[in-house]
Structures are given as structure tokens and as C-alpha cells.
Short mmCIF file of C-alpha atoms and ligand atoms in Angstrom, two decimals:
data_model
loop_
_atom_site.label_atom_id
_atom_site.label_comp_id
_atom_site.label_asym_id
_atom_site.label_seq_id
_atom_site.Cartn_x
_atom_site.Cartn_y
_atom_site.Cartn_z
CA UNK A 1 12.04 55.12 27.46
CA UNK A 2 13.57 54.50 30.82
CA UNK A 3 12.10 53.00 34.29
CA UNK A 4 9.68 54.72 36.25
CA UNK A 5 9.07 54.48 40.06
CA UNK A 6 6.20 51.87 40.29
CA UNK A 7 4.54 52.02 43.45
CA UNK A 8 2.06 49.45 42.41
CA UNK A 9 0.62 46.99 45.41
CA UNK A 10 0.81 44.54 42.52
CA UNK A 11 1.39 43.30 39.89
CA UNK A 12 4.54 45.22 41.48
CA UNK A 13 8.22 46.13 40.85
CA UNK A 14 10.70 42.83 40.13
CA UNK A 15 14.65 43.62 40.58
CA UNK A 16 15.72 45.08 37.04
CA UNK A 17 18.66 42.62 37.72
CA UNK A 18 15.85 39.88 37.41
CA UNK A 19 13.79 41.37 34.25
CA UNK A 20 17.44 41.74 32.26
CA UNK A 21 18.34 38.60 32.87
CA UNK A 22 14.87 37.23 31.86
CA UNK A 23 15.48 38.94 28.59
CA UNK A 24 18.88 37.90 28.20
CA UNK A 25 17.26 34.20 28.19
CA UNK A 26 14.35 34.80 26.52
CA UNK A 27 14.78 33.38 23.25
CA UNK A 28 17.35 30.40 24.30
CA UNK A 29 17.32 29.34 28.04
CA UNK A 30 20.78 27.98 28.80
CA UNK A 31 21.66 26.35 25.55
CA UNK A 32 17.83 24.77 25.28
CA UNK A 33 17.50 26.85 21.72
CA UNK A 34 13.94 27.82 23.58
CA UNK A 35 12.40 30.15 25.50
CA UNK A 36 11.60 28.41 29.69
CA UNK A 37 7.59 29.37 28.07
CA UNK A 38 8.15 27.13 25.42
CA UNK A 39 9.60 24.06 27.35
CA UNK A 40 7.60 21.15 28.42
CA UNK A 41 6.92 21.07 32.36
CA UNK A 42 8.61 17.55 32.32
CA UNK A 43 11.77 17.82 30.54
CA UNK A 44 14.82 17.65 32.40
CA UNK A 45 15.87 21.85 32.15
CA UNK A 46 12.99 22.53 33.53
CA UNK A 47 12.68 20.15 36.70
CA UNK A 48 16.25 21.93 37.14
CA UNK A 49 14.21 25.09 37.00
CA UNK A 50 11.81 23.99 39.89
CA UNK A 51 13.70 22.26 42.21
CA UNK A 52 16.18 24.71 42.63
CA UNK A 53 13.43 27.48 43.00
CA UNK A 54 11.98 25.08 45.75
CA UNK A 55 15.61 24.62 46.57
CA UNK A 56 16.40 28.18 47.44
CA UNK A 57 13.30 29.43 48.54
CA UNK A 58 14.00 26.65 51.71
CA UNK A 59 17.11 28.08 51.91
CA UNK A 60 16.22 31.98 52.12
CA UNK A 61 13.15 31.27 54.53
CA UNK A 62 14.78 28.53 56.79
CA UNK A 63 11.72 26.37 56.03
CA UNK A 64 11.81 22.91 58.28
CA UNK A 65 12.06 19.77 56.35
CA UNK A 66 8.15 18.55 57.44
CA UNK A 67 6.83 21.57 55.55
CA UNK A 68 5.78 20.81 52.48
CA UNK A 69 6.32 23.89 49.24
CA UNK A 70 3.90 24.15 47.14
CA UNK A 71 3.66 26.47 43.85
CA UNK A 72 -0.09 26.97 43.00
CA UNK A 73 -2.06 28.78 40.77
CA UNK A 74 -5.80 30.60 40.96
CA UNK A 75 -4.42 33.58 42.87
CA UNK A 76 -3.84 34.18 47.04
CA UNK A 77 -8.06 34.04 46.33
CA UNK A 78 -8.05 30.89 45.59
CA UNK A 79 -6.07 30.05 49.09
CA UNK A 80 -8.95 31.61 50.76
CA UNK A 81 -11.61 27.97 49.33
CA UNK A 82 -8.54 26.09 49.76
CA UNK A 83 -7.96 26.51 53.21
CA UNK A 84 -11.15 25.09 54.44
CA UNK A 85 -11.91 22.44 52.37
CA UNK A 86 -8.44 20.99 53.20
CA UNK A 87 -8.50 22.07 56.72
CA UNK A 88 -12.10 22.29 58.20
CA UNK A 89 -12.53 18.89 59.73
CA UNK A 90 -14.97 20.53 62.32
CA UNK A 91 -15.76 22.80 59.80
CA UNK A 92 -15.17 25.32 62.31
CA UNK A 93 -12.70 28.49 61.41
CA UNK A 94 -11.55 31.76 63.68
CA UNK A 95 -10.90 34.82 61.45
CA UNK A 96 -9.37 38.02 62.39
CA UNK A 97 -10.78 40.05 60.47
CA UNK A 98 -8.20 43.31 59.35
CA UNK A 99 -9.50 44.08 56.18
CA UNK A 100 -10.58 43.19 52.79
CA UNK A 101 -8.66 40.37 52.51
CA UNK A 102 -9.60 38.89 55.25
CA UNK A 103 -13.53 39.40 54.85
CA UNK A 104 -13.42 37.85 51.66
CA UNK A 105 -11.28 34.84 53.12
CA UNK A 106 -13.62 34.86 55.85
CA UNK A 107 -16.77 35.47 53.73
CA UNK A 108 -15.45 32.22 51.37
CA UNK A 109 -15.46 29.78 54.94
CA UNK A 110 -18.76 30.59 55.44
CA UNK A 111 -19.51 28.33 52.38
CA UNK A 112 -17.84 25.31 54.02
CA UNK A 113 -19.33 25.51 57.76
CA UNK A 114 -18.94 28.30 60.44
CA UNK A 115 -16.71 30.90 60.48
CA UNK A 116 -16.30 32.91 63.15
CA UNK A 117 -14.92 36.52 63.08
CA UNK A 118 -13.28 36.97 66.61
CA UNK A 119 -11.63 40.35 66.01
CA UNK A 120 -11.72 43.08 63.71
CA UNK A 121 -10.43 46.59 63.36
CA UNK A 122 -13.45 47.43 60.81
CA UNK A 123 -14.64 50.09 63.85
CA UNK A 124 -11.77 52.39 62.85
CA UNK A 125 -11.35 51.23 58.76
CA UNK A 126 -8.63 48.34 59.86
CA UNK A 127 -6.02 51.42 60.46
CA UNK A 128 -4.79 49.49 63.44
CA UNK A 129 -4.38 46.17 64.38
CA UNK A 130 -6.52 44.25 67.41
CA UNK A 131 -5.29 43.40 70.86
CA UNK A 132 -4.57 39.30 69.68
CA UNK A 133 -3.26 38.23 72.78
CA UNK A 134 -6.60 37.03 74.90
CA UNK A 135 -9.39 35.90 71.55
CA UNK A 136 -12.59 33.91 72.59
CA UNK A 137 -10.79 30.85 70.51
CA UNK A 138 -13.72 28.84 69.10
CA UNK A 139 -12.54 25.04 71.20
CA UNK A 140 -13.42 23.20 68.25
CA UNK A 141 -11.56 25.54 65.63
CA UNK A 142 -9.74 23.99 62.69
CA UNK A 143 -7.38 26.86 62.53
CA UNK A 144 -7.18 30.60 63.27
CA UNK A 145 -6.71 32.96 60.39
CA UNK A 146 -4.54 35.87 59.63
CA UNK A 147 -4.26 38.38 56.72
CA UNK A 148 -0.85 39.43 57.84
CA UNK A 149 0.10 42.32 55.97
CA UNK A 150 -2.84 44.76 54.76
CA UNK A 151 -1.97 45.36 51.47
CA UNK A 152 -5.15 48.05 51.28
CA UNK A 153 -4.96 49.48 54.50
CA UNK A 154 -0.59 49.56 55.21
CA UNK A 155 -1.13 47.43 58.61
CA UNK A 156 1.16 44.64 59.87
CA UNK A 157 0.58 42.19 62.55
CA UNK A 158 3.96 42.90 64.39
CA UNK A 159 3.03 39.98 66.94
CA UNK A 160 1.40 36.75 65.70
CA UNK A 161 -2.05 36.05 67.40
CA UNK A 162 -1.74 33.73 70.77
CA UNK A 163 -4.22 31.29 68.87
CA UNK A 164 -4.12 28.99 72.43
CA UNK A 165 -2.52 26.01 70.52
CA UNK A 166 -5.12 26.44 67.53
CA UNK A 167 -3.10 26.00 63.98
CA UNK A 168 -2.20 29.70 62.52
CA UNK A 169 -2.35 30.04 58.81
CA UNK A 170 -1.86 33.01 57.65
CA UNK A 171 -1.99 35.17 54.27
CA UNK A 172 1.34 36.80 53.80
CA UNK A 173 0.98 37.86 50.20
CA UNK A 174 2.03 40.97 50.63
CA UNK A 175 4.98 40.63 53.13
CA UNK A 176 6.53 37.39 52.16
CA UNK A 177 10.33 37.77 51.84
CA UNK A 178 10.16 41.14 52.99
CA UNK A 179 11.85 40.00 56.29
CA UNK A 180 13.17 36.64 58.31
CA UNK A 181 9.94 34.63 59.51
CA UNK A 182 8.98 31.52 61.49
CA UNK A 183 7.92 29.41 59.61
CA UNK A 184 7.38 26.75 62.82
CA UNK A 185 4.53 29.54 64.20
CA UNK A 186 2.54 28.58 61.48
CA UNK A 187 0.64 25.51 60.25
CA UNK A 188 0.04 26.93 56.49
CA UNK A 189 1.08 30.27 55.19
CA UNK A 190 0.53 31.50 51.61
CA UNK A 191 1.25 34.03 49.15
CA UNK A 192 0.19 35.44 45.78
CA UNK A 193 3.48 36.45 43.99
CA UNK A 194 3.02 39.38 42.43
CA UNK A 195 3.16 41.58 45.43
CA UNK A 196 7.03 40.65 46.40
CA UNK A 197 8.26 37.43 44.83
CA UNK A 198 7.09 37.15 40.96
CA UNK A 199 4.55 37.35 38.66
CA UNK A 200 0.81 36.89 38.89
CA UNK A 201 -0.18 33.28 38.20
CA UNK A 202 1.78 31.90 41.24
CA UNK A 203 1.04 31.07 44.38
CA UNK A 204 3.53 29.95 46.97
CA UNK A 205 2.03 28.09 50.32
CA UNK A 206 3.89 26.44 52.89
CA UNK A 207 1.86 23.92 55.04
CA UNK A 208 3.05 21.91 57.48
CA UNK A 209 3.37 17.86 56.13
CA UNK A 210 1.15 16.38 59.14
CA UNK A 211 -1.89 19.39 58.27
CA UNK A 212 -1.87 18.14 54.57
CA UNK A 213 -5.00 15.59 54.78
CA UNK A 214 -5.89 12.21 53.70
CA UNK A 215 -9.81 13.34 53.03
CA UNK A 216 -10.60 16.98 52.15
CA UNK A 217 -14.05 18.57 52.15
CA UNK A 218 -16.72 16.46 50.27
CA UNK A 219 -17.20 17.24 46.36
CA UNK A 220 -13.44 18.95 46.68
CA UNK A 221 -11.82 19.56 43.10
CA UNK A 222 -9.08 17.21 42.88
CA UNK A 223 -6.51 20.74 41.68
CA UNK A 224 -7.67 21.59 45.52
CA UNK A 225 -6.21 19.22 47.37
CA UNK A 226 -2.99 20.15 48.69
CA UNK A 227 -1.93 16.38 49.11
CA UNK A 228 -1.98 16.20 45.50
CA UNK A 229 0.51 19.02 44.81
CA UNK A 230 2.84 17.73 47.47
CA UNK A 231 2.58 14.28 45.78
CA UNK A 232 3.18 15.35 42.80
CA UNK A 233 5.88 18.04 43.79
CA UNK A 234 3.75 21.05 42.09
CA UNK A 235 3.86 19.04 39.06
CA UNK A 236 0.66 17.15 39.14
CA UNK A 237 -0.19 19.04 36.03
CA UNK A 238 0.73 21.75 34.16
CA UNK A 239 2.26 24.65 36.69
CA UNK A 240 2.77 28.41 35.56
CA UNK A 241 6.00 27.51 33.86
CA UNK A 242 7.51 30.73 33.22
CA UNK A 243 5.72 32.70 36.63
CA UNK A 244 7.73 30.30 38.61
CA UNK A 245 11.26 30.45 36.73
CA UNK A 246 10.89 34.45 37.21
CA UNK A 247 10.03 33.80 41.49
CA UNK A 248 13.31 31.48 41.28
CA UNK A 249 15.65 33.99 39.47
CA UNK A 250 13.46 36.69 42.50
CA UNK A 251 14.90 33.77 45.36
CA UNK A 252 18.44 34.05 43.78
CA UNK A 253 18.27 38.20 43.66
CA UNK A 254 17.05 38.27 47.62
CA UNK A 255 20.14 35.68 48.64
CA UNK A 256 22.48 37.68 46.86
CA UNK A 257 21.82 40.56 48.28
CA UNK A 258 21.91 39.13 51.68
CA UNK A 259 19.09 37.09 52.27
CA UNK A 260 15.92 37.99 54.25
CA UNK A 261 17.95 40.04 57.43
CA UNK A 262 19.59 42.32 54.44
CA UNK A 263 16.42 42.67 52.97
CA UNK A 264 14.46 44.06 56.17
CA UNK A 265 17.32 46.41 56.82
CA UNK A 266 16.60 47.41 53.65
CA UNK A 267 12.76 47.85 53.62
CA UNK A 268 13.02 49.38 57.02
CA UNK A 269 15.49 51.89 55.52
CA UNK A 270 12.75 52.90 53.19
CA UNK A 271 9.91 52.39 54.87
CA UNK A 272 11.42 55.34 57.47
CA UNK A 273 12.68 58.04 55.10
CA UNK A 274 8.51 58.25 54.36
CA UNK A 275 7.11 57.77 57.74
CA UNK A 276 9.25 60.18 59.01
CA UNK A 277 8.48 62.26 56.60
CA UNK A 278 4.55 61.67 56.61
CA UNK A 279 5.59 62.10 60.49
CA UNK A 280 6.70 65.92 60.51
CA UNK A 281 4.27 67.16 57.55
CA UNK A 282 2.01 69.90 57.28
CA UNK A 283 0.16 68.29 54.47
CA UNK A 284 0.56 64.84 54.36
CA UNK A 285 -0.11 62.30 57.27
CA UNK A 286 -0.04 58.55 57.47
CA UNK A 287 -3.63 56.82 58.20
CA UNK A 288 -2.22 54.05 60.45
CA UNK A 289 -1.36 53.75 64.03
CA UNK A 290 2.36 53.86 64.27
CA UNK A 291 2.86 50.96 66.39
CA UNK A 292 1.08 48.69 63.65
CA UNK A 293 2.48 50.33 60.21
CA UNK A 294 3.31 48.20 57.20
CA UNK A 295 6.86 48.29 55.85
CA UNK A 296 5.43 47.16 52.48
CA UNK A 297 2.19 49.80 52.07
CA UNK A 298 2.24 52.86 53.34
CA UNK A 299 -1.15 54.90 52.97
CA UNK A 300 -1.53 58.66 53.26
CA UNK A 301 -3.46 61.20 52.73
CA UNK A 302 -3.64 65.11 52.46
CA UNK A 303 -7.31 65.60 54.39
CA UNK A 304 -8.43 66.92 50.81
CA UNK A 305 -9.70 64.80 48.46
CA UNK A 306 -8.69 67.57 45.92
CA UNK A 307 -5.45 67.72 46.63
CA UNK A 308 -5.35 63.98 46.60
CA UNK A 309 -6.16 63.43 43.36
CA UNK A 310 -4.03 66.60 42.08
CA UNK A 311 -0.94 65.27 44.02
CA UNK A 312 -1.77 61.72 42.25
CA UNK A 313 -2.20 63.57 38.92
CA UNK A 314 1.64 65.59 39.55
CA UNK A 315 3.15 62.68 40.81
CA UNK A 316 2.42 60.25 37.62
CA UNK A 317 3.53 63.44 35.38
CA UNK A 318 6.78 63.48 37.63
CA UNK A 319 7.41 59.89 36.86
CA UNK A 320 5.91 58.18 39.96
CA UNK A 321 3.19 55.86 39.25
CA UNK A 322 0.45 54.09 40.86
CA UNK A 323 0.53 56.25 44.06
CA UNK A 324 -3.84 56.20 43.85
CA UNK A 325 -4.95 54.67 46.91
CA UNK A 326 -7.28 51.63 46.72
CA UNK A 327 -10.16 51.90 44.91
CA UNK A 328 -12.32 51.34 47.91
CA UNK A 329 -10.16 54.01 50.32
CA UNK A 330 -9.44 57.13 48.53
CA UNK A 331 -5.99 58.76 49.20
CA UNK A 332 -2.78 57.42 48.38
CA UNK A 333 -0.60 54.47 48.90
CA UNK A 334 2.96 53.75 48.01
CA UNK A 335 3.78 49.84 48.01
CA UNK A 336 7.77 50.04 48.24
CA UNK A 337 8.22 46.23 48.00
CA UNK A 338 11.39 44.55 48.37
CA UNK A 339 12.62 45.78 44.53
CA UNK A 340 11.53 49.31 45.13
CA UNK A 341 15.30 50.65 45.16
CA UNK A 342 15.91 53.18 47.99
CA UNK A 343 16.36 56.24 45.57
CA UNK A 344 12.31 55.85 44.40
CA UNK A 345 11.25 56.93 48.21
CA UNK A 346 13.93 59.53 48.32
CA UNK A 347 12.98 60.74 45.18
CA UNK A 348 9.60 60.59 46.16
CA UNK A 349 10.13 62.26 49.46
CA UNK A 350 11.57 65.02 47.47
CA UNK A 351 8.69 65.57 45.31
CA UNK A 352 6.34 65.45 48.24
CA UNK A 353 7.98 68.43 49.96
CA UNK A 354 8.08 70.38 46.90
CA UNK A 355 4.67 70.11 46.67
CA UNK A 356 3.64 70.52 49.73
CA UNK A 357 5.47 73.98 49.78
CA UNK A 358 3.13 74.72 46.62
CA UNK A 359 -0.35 73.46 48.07
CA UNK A 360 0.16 74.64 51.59
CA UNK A 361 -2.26 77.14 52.16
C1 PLP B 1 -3.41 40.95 46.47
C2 PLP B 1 -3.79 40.20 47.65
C3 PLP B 1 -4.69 39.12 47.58
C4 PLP B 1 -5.38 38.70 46.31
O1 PLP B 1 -4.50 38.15 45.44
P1 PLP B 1 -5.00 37.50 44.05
O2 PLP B 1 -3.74 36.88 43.55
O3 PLP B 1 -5.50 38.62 43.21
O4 PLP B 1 -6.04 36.51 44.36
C5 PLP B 1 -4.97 38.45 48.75
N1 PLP B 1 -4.40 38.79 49.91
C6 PLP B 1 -3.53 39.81 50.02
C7 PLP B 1 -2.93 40.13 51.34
C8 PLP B 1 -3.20 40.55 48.89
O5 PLP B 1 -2.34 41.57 48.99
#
């Protein structure tokens, strides 16, 4: 059996690079005579493991020494409770609201105090991204809140929000690593790994040292306080082990490659043999304004749910899988992450044409 093209928007494709050398150390890690699942979280191989995954993620992302690294666990959904019990001191929170994502983020603030939704792009089913530049800021807002990337809908905030000197935090699950980013715009950013970086079970968020607080939220679960990962280094108690060794050997792949400028070179590569394509069809189309198009998720559909689902059905017999839109949108989607090589779009380009010279009517 050989490789497929998974255009999954996660659990997603890892660099086969990555996966081979994961099984080349599977049953003895570096001399250990064990597998990195089998090791204790405190031994001395393994801290190795950490710190340089913490080590090179810095490196790769330019994150500024009074920003704190954090591997989690519970999911990006987790992030969305975290947030404001760590950071609602008013217990006031500004969400932009550009999709799923960011409804349920938004919907979990309401549980802590008042969450206000100060734009949305739900008017035109979040295929475009809101003017950000002049938002009725709350003046007592804890933070303003971003889902950066749309995983579901394939939009992409190409300009932060002017937040008027409110904190930004911001979910970049989807996007993270796909291209060089700021970390100083932000105050917290987090992401889920299995979209870009790793596999499910981790969580990587970035928060700024002086945001982390003393007193959280009352009746806070102590594994939600940020202050006590960054006290304990992500190690306060057990961590997802082997989720985290993968997302190091991940940090490794994208600096040898080039680091984060070779890698949006890359993705924009992609991301413009299919647009262009979805661009000049006859069948196909894109659902997203240009000017805010994802270079991670790119939606499309043919106008006929038919076709759709036949064009879903051909495609997985021709070896591309997980092209099925969202559950919740119809159509189809293809996540070309960071590992997505450029031959699966050009391949997949191919197969589009050819079948829209059959199903052209
Ligand atoms: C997938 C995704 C999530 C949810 O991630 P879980 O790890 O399943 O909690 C949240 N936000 C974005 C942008 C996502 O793409």
C-alpha cells in the first residue's frame, strides 16, 4: 500500500520525512532500548526531547524571550474556557465572530461574564472577512478575540484587527507555521496541532509572561491555569509525551526546509495552482472572497450538490481523500497544510479538469 493525498483539515498530513523517522525510533529512541511512549516524562532523554522542541519552535517563530511556550492538552477547545478564566479580570471579552470556531469560543465566554460579538461575517456564511479596522471596542475589554484562519469556511484574516490597544489573542490552529508571524501583535495565541504541527493531544499557546496571572477565575481547575504550566515548564504533570516529540521532529522538518519564509513560498505555490484553477472553471468555483482566501483550506463547490458528492465519491476512488466539505457546509474542501507536497494539488488539479470535461453539461 502506498500514500494517498490526504486533504484532511485534521488530524492532517505530517512530512513522510517525520513519520519514517518516527518509525525508525520507534522501538529504541536514541540508544534508550525504549520507545519516547514508554519513557518517563522526567528522565533526562526526555527533558532533551522538550526543551529542544521548545527550543526550536522559538527559533522558527522568532518568539520574544517574555513569552512564555506552553504545550497543553484538551484540544484548541479547551483554549476557548482557558482564555477567560485566565484572562477576564473584567470579565468582559470582544469576539469577532468568523465562524464556528469562533461561536463556540465565544459561546464558552459567555459562561465566565459578557462576551460581546462585535463583528461577524455570519450574514454571508463567514465567506469573507469583516472590515476590523474601526470595532465598537468594549473600554473595559479583557482582550479581543480572533479565530484566525477558518479552518471550515477557507478564510484568513490577512490584517490583524486594530483592537485600539486591547490585548489580541488569537486561535491560529489552523495556520500556525504556515508562514512568518508576529508574535509581539499578540498577547496569547494558540493552536491545536493536528492541523499543521503534530498530532492531536497537543496544544501549543504562546502568551505573553506579564498576561499570565497571579489569580485566575474563581473555582478555576488548577490544569487551567496557565501560570502553572509556565512554572512548571509544561511539565507540571504528565504532558502528551509522544504528541510532543512528533511536533519537535515537525519544528526540525519546517527549519530544514527553510524555516517559516520557505514554507509560505511554498503554501502560496500551492495554494495558487488551485485558486487559479477554481478561478478560470466552468464547474468548479471557490466560495470565498478572493481578497480574504485561506492558504491552508480552500472550499469549493460545483453549484450541484450531485455532482458534489459524485466528484467526492471519484476523487477518493482516484486516491484523493477527505476532499468532503464540513459536515455543516456541504461541498468540498482541500486542507493543503504545510506537508501537503506540491505534486497532491497538481495532481489534484489534474483530476479536476478531467472531470470537469466529463460532467460539463
Ligand atoms: C480544529 C480546530 C479547533 C478545534 O480543535 P480541537 O483540538 O478539536 O479542540 C479549533 N479552532 C480551529 C481554528 C480549528 O481548526
Amino acid at each position: 500500500m502506498g500514500r494517498i493525498y490526504n486533504f484532511s483539515a485534521g488530524p492532517a498530513v505530517l512530512p513522510e520525512e517525520v513519520l519514517k523517522e518516527a518509525a525508525e525510533e520507534m522501538l529504541d529512541y536514541k540508544g534508550s532500548g525504549m520507545s519516547v511512549m514508554e519513557m518517563s516524562h522526567r528522565s533526562k532523554v526526555y527533558e532533551e526531547i522538550i526543551q529542544e522542541a521548545e527550543k526550536d519552535l522559538r527559533e522558527l517563530v522568532n518568539i520574544p524571550d517574555n513569552y512564555k511556550v506552553l504545550f497543553l492538552q484538551g484540544g484548541a477547545s479547551l483554549q476557548f474556557a482557558m482564555v477567560p478564566v485566565n484572562l477576564m479580570k473584567n470579565r468582559v471579552a470582544d469576539y469577532i465572530i468568523t465562524g464556528q470556531w469562533a461561536k463556540k469560543a465565544y459561546e464558552e465566554a459567555k459562561l465566565y461574564g459578557t462576551a460581546n460579538a462585535i463583528a461577524s461575517s455570519a450574514d454571508k456564511t463567514f465567506s469573507y472577512i469583516p472590515d476590523c479596522s474601526d470595532l465598537p471596542i468594549s473600554e473595559n475589554a479583557d482582550y479581543v478575540y480572533i479565530c484566525e484562519n477558518n479552518t471550515i469556511y477557507g478564510t484568513k484574516f490577512k490584517k490583524l484587527p486594530n483592537t485600539k490597544g486591547k490585548t489580541l489573542v488569537a486561535d491560529v490552529s489552523s495556520c500556525f507555521l504556515s508562514e512568518p508571524i508576529d508574535v509581539t501583535k499578540y498577547g496569547l495565541l494558540f493552536a491545536g496541532a493536528q492541523k499543521n504541527v503534530g498530532p492531536a493531544g497537543v496544544v501549543i499557546a504562546i502568551i505573553r509572561e506579564d498576561l499570565i496571572p497571579e489569580e485566575t477565575l474563581p473555582g478555576t481547575p488548577t490544569m487551567m491555569k496557565y501560570k502553572i504550566h509556565a512554572e512548571n515548564k509544561s511539565l507540571y504533570n504528565t504532558p502528551p509525551c509522544y504528541g510532543i516529540y512528533i511536533c519537535g521532529k515537525v519544528f526540525k522538518w519546517i527549519k530544514n526546509v527553510g524555516g517559516l519564509e520557505a514554507m509560505k513560498a511554498h503554501n502560496e505555490k500551492k495554494a495558487k495552482i488551485l485558486y487559479d484553477f477554481l478561478d478560470n472553471s466552468k464547474l468548479f468555483r471557490g466560495t470565498v472572497v478572493k481578497e480574504d482566501r485561506s492558504l491552508m483550506n480552500v472550499p469549493f463547490v460545483t453549484g450541484s450538490e450531485e455532482l458534489d458528492a459524485k466528484f467526492v465519491k471519484e476523487a477518493k476512488a482516484a486516491g484523493f481523500e477527505n476532499l468532503k466539505g464540513h459536515r455543516t457546509v456541504g461541498g468540498m474542501r482541500a486542507s493543503i497544510y504545510n506537508a501537503m507536497p506540491i505534486e497532491g494539488v497538481e495532481r489534484l488539479v489534474e483530476f479536476m479538469e478531467k472531470f470537469e470535461r466529463e460532467n460539463l453539461k
